[in-house]
PDB file of C-alpha atoms in Angstrom:
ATOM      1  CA  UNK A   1     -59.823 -25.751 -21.142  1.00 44.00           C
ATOM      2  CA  UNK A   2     -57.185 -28.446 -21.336  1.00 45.00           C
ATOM      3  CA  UNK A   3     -54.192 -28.229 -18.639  1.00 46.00           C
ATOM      4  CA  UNK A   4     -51.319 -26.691 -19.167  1.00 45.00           C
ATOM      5  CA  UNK A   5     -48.602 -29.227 -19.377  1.00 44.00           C
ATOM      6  CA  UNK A   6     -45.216 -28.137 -17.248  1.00 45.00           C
ATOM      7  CA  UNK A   7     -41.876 -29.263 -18.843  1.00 44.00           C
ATOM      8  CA  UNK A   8     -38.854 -29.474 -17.162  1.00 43.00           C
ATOM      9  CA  UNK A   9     -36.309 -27.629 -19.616  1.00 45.00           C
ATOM     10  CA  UNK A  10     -34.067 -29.855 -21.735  1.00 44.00           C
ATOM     11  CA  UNK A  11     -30.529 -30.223 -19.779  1.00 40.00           C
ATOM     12  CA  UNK A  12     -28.172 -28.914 -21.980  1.00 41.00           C
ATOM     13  CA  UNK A  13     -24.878 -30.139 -22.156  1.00 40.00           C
ATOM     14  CA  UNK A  14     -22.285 -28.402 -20.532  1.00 41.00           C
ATOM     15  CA  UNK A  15     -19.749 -26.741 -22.953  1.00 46.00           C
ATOM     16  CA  UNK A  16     -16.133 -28.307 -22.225  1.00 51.00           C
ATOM     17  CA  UNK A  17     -13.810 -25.671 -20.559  1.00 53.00           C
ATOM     18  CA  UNK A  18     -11.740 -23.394 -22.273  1.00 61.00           C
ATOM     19  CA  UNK A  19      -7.440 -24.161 -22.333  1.00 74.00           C
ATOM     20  CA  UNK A  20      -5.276 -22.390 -20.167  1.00 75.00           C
ATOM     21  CA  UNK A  21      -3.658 -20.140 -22.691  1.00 83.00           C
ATOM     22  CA  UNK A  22       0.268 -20.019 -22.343  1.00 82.00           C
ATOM     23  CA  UNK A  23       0.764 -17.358 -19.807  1.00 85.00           C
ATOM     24  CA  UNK A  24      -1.657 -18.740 -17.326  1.00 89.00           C
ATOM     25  CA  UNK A  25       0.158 -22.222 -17.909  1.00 88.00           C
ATOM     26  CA  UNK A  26       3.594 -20.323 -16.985  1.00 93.00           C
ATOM     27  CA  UNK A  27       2.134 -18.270 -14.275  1.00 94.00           C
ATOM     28  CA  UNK A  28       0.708 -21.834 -12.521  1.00 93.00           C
ATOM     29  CA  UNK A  29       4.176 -23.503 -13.107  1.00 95.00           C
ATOM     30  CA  UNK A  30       6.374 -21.003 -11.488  1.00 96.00           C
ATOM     31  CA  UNK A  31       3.579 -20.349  -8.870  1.00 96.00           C
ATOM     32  CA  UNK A  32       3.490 -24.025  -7.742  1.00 96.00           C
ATOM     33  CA  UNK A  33       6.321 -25.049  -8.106  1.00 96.00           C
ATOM     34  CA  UNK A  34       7.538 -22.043  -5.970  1.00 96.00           C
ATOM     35  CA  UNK A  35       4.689 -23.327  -3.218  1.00 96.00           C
ATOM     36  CA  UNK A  36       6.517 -27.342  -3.645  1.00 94.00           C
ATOM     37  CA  UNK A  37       9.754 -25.596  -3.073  1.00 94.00           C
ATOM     38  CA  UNK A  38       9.062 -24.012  -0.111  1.00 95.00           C
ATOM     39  CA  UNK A  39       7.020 -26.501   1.215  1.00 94.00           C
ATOM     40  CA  UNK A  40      10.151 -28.994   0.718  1.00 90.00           C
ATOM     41  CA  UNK A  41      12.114 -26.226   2.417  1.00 92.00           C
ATOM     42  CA  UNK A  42      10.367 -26.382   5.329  1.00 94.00           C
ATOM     43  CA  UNK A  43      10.712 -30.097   5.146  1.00 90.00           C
ATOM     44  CA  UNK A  44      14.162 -30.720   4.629  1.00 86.00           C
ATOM     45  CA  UNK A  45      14.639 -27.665   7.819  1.00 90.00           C
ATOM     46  CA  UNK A  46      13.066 -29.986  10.126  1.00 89.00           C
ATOM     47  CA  UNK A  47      14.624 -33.099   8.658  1.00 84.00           C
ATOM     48  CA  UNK A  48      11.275 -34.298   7.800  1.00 85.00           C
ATOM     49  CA  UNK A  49      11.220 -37.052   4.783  1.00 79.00           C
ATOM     50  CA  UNK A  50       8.261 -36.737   2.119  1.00 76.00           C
ATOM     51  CA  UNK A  51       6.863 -39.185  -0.398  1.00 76.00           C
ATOM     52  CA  UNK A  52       7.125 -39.215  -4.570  1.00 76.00           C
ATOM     53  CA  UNK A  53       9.895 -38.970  -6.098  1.00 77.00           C
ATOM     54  CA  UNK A  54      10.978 -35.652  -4.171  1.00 73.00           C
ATOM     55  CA  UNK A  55      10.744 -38.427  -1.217  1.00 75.00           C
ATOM     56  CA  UNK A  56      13.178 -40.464  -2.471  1.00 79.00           C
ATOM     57  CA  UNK A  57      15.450 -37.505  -3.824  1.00 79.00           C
ATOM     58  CA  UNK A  58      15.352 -36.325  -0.335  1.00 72.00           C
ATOM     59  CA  UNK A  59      16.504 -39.701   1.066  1.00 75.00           C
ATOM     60  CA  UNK A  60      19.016 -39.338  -1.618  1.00 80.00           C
ATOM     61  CA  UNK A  61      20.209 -36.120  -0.289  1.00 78.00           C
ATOM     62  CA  UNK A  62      19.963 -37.196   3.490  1.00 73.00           C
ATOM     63  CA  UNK A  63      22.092 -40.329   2.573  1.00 77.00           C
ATOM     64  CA  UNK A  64      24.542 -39.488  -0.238  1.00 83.00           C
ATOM     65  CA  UNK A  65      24.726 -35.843   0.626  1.00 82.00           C
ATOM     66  CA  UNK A  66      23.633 -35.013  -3.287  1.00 84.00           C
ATOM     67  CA  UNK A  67      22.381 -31.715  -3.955  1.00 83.00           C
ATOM     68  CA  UNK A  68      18.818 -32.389  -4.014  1.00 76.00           C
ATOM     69  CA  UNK A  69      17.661 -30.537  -7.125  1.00 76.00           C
ATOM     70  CA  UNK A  70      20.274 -32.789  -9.164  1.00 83.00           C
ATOM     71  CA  UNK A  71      18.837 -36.001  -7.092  1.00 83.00           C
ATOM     72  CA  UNK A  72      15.138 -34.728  -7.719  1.00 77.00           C
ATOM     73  CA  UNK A  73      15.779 -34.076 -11.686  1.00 78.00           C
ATOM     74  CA  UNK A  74      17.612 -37.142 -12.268  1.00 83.00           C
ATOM     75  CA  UNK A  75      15.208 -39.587 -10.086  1.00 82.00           C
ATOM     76  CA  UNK A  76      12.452 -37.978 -12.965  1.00 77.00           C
ATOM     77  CA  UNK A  77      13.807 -39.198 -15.720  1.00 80.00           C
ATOM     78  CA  UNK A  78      12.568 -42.287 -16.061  1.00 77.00           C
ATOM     79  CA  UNK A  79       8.958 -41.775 -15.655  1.00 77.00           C
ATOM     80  CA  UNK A  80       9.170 -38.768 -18.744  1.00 78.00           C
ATOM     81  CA  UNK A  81       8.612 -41.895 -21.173  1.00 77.00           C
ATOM     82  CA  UNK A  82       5.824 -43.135 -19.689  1.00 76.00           C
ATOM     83  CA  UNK A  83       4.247 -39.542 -19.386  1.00 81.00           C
ATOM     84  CA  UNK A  84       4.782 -39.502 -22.855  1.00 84.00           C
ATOM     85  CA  UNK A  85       3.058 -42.428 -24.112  1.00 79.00           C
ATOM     86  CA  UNK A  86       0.225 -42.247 -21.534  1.00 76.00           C
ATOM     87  CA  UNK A  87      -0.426 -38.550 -20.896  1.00 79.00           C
ATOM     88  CA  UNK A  88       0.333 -37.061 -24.594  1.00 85.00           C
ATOM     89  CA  UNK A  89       3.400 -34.538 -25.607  1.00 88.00           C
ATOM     90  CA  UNK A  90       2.236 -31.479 -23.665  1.00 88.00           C
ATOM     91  CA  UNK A  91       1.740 -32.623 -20.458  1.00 86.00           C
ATOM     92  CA  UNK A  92       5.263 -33.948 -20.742  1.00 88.00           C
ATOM     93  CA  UNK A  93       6.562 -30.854 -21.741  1.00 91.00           C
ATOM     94  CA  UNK A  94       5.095 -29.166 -18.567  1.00 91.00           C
ATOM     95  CA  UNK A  95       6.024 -31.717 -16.146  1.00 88.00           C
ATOM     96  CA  UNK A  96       9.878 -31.635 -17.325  1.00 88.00           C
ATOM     97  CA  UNK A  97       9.402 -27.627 -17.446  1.00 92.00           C
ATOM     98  CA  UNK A  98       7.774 -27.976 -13.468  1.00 92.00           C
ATOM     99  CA  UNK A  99      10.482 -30.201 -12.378  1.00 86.00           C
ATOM    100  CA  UNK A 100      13.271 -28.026 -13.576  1.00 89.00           C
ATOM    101  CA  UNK A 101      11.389 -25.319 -12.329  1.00 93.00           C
ATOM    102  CA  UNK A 102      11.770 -26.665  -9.303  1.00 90.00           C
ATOM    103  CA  UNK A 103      14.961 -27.836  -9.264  1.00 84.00           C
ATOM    104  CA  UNK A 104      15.972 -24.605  -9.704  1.00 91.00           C
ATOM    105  CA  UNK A 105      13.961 -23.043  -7.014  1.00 93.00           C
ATOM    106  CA  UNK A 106      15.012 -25.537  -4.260  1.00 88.00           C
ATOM    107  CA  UNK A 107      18.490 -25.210  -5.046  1.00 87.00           C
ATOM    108  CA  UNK A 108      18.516 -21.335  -5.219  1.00 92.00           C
ATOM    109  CA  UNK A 109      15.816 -20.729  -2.828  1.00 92.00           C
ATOM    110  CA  UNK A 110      17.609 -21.372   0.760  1.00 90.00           C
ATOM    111  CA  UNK A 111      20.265 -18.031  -0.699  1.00 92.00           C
ATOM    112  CA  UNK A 112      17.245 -15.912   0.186  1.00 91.00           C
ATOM    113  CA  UNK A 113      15.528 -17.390   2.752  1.00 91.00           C
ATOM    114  CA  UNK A 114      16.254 -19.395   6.206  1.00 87.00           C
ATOM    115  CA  UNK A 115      14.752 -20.140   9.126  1.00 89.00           C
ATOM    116  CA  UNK A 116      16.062 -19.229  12.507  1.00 88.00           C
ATOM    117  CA  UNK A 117      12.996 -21.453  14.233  1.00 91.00           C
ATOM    118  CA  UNK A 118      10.840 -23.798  12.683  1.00 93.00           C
ATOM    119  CA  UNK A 119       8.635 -26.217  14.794  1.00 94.00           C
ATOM    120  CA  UNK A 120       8.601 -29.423  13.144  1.00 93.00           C
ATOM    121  CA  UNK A 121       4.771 -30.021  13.737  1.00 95.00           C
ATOM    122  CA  UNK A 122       4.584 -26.318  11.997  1.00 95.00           C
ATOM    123  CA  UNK A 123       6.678 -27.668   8.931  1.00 95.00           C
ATOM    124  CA  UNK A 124       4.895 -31.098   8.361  1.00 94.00           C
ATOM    125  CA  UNK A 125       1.725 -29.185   8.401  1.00 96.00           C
ATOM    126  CA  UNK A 126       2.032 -26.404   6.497  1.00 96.00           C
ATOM    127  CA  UNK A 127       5.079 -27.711   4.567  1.00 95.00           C
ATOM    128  CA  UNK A 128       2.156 -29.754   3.525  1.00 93.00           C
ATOM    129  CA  UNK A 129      -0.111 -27.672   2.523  1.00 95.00           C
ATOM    130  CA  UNK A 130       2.179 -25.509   0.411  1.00 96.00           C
ATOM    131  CA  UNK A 131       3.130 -28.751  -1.314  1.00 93.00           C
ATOM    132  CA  UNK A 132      -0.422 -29.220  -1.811  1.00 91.00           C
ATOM    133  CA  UNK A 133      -1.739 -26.122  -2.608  1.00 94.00           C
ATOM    134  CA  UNK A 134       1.240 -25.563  -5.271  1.00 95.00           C
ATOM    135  CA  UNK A 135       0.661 -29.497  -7.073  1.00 90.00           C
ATOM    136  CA  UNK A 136      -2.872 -28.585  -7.159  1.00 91.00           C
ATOM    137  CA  UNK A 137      -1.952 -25.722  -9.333  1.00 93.00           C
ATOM    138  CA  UNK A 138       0.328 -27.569 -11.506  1.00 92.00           C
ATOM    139  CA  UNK A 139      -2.298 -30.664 -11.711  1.00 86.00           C
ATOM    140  CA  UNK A 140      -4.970 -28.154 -13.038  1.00 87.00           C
ATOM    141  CA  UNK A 141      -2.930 -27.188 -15.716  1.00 89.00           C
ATOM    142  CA  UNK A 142      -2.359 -30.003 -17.528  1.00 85.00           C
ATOM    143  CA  UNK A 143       0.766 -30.574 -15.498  1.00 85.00           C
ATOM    144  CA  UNK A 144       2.672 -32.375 -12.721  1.00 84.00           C
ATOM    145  CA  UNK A 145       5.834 -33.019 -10.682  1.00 82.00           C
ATOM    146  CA  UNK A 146       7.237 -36.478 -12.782  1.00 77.00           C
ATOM    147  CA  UNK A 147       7.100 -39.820 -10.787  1.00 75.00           C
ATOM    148  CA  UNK A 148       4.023 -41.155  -9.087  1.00 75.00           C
ATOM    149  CA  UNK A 149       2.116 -37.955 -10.559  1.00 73.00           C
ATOM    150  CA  UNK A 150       1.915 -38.905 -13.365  1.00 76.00           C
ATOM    151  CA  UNK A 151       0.668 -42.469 -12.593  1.00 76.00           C
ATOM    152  CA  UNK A 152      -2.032 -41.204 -10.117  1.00 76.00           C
ATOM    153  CA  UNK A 153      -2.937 -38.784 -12.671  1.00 75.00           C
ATOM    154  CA  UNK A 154      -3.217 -41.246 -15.515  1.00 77.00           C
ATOM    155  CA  UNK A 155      -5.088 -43.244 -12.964  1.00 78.00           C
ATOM    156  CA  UNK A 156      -7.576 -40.599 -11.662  1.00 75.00           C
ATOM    157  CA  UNK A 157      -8.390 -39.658 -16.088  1.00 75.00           C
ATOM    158  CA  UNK A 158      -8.827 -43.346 -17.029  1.00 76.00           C
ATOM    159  CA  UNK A 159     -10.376 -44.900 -14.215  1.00 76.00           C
ATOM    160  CA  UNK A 160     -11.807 -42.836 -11.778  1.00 74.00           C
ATOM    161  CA  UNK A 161      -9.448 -43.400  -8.815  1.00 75.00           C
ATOM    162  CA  UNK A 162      -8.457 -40.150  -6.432  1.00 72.00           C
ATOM    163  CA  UNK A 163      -5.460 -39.338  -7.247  1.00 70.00           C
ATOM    164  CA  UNK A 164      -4.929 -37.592  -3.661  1.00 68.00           C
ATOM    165  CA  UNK A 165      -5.780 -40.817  -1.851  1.00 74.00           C
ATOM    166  CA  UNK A 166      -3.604 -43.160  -4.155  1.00 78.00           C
ATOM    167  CA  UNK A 167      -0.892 -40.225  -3.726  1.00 74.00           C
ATOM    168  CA  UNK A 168      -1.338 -40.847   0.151  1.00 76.00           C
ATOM    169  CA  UNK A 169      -0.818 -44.519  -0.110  1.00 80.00           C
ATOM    170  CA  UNK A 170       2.509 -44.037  -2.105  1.00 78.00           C
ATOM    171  CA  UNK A 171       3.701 -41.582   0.086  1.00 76.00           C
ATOM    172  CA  UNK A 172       2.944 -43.270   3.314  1.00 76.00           C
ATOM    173  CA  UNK A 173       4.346 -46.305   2.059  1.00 77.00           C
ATOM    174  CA  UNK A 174       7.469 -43.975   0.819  1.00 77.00           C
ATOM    175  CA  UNK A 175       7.755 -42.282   4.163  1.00 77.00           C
ATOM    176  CA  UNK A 176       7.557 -45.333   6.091  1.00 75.00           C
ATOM    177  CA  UNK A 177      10.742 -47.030   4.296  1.00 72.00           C
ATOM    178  CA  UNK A 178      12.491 -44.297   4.795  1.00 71.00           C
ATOM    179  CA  UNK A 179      11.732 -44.428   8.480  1.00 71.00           C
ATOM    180  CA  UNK A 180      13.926 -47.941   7.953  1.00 69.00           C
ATOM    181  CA  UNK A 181      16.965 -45.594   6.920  1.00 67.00           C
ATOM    182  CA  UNK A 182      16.643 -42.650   9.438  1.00 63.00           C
ATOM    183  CA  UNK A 183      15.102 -44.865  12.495  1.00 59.00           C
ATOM    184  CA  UNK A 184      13.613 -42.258  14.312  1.00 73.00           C
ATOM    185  CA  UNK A 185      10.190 -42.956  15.314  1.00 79.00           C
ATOM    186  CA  UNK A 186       8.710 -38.951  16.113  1.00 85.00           C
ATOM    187  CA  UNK A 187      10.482 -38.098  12.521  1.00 83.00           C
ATOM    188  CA  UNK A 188       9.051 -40.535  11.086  1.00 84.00           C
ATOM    189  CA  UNK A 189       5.497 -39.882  12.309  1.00 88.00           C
ATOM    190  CA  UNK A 190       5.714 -36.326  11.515  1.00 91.00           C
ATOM    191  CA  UNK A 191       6.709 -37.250   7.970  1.00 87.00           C
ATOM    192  CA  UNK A 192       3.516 -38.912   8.151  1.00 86.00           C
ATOM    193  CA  UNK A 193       1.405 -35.863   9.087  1.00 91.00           C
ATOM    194  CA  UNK A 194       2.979 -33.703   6.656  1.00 90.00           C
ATOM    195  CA  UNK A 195       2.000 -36.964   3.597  1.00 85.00           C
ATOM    196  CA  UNK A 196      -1.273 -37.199   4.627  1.00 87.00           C
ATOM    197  CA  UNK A 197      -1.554 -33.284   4.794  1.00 91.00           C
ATOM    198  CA  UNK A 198      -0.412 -32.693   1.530  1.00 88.00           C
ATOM    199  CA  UNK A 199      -2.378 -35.622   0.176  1.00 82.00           C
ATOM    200  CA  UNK A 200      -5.716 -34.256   1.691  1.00 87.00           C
ATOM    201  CA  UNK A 201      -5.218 -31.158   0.172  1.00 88.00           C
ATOM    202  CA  UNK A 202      -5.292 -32.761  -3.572  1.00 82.00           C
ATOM    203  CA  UNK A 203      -8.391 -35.648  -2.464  1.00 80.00           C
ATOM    204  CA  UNK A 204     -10.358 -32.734  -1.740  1.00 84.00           C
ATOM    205  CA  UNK A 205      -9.872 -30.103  -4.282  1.00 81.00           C
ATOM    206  CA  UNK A 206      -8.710 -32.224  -6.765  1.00 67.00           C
ATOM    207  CA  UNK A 207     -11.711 -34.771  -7.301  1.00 61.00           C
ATOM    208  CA  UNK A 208     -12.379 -37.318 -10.749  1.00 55.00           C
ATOM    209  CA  UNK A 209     -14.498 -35.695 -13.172  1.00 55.00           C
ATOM    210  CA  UNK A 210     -14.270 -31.903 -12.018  1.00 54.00           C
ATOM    211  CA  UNK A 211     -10.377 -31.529 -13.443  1.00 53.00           C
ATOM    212  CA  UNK A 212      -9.176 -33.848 -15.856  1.00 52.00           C
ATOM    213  CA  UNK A 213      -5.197 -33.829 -16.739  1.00 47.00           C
ATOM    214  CA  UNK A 214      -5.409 -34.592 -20.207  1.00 47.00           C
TER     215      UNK A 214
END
């Protein structure tokens, strides 16, 4: 009796994921870009400075005394080309819809809420997360906040770089010169906590091959 031969079963390829359809793209857009806004909230509350372009919008604001939705929508205009050219029409036309979203948000959203205490450890930590949490949603979706998101993004697709660690970099570097403008040390260093945070949050959920944002 000849021996029964034991296969393994042929690997079969996994099927590529199905689109967001157009509700769950809205629902992610106002969802994270309502987490960003708060998170910013919290930020700007405890005079904390950020990275990206809603960094240098806040420095912006902090400097010039600009609204900071107008600083953070015009600072985003010139990196729509690129996104564009690089990342294909849609995901440009959910990155402009995401940063007027939250435009929007962060202008309106201080009407309706305000803190009476708010430990600045507490906001660069979870003012981070939020931020996180809420670009994570947008990044899943084919989508992003403008600026350096869209060149980590293209980054992460094409080459294979994190796009949460080469976020962190930015940022850091981002926080740090703004540390120049503000000179104060523990700000400074608890704008660094609440980059690295936020950056953490998308190196570990947000990983090359598992989401791709084109």
């Amino acid at each position: 009796m000849s021996p029964v031969l034991r296969t393994t079963p042929p690997v079969q390829a996994l099927a590529s994921p199905p689109h967001h359809r157009p509700y769950e793209d809205l629902q992610a857009l106002a969802t994270g870009t309502l987490f960003v806004s708060l998170g910013l909230l919290m930020f700007g509350q405890a005079g904390l400075l950020t990275g990206g372009t809603a960094g240098l919008a806040l420095l912006l604001h902090y400097t010039t005394n600009l609204d900071f939705g107008l600083a953070f929508f015009l600072v985003n205009l010139p990196f729509y080309a690129f996104a564009w050219i690089r990342m294909g029409l849609p995901f440009t036309l959910k990155t402009l819809a995401a940063v007027s979203l939250l435009s929007l948000f962060v202008h309106f959203l201080p009407l309706g809420l305000a803190f009476e205490h708010l430990s600045p450890v507490l906001a660069a930590v979870l003012g981070g997360l939020l931020c996180g949490a809420g670009m994570l949603m947008l990044f899943r979706h084919r989508a992003s906040l403008g600026g350096l998101n869209v060149m980590v993004l293209y980054l992460q697709d094409k080459v294979g770089w994190s796009a949460g660690k080469l976020q962190m970099l930015f940022d850091c570097a981002i926080v740090v010169g703004g540390g120049l403008i503000v000179a104060d040390g523990p700000r400074v260093a608890l704008s660094v906590l609440g980059a690295v945070v936020l950056n953490l949050t998308l190196a570990i959920n947000h990983r090359p091959g598992r989401y791709q944002a084109v």
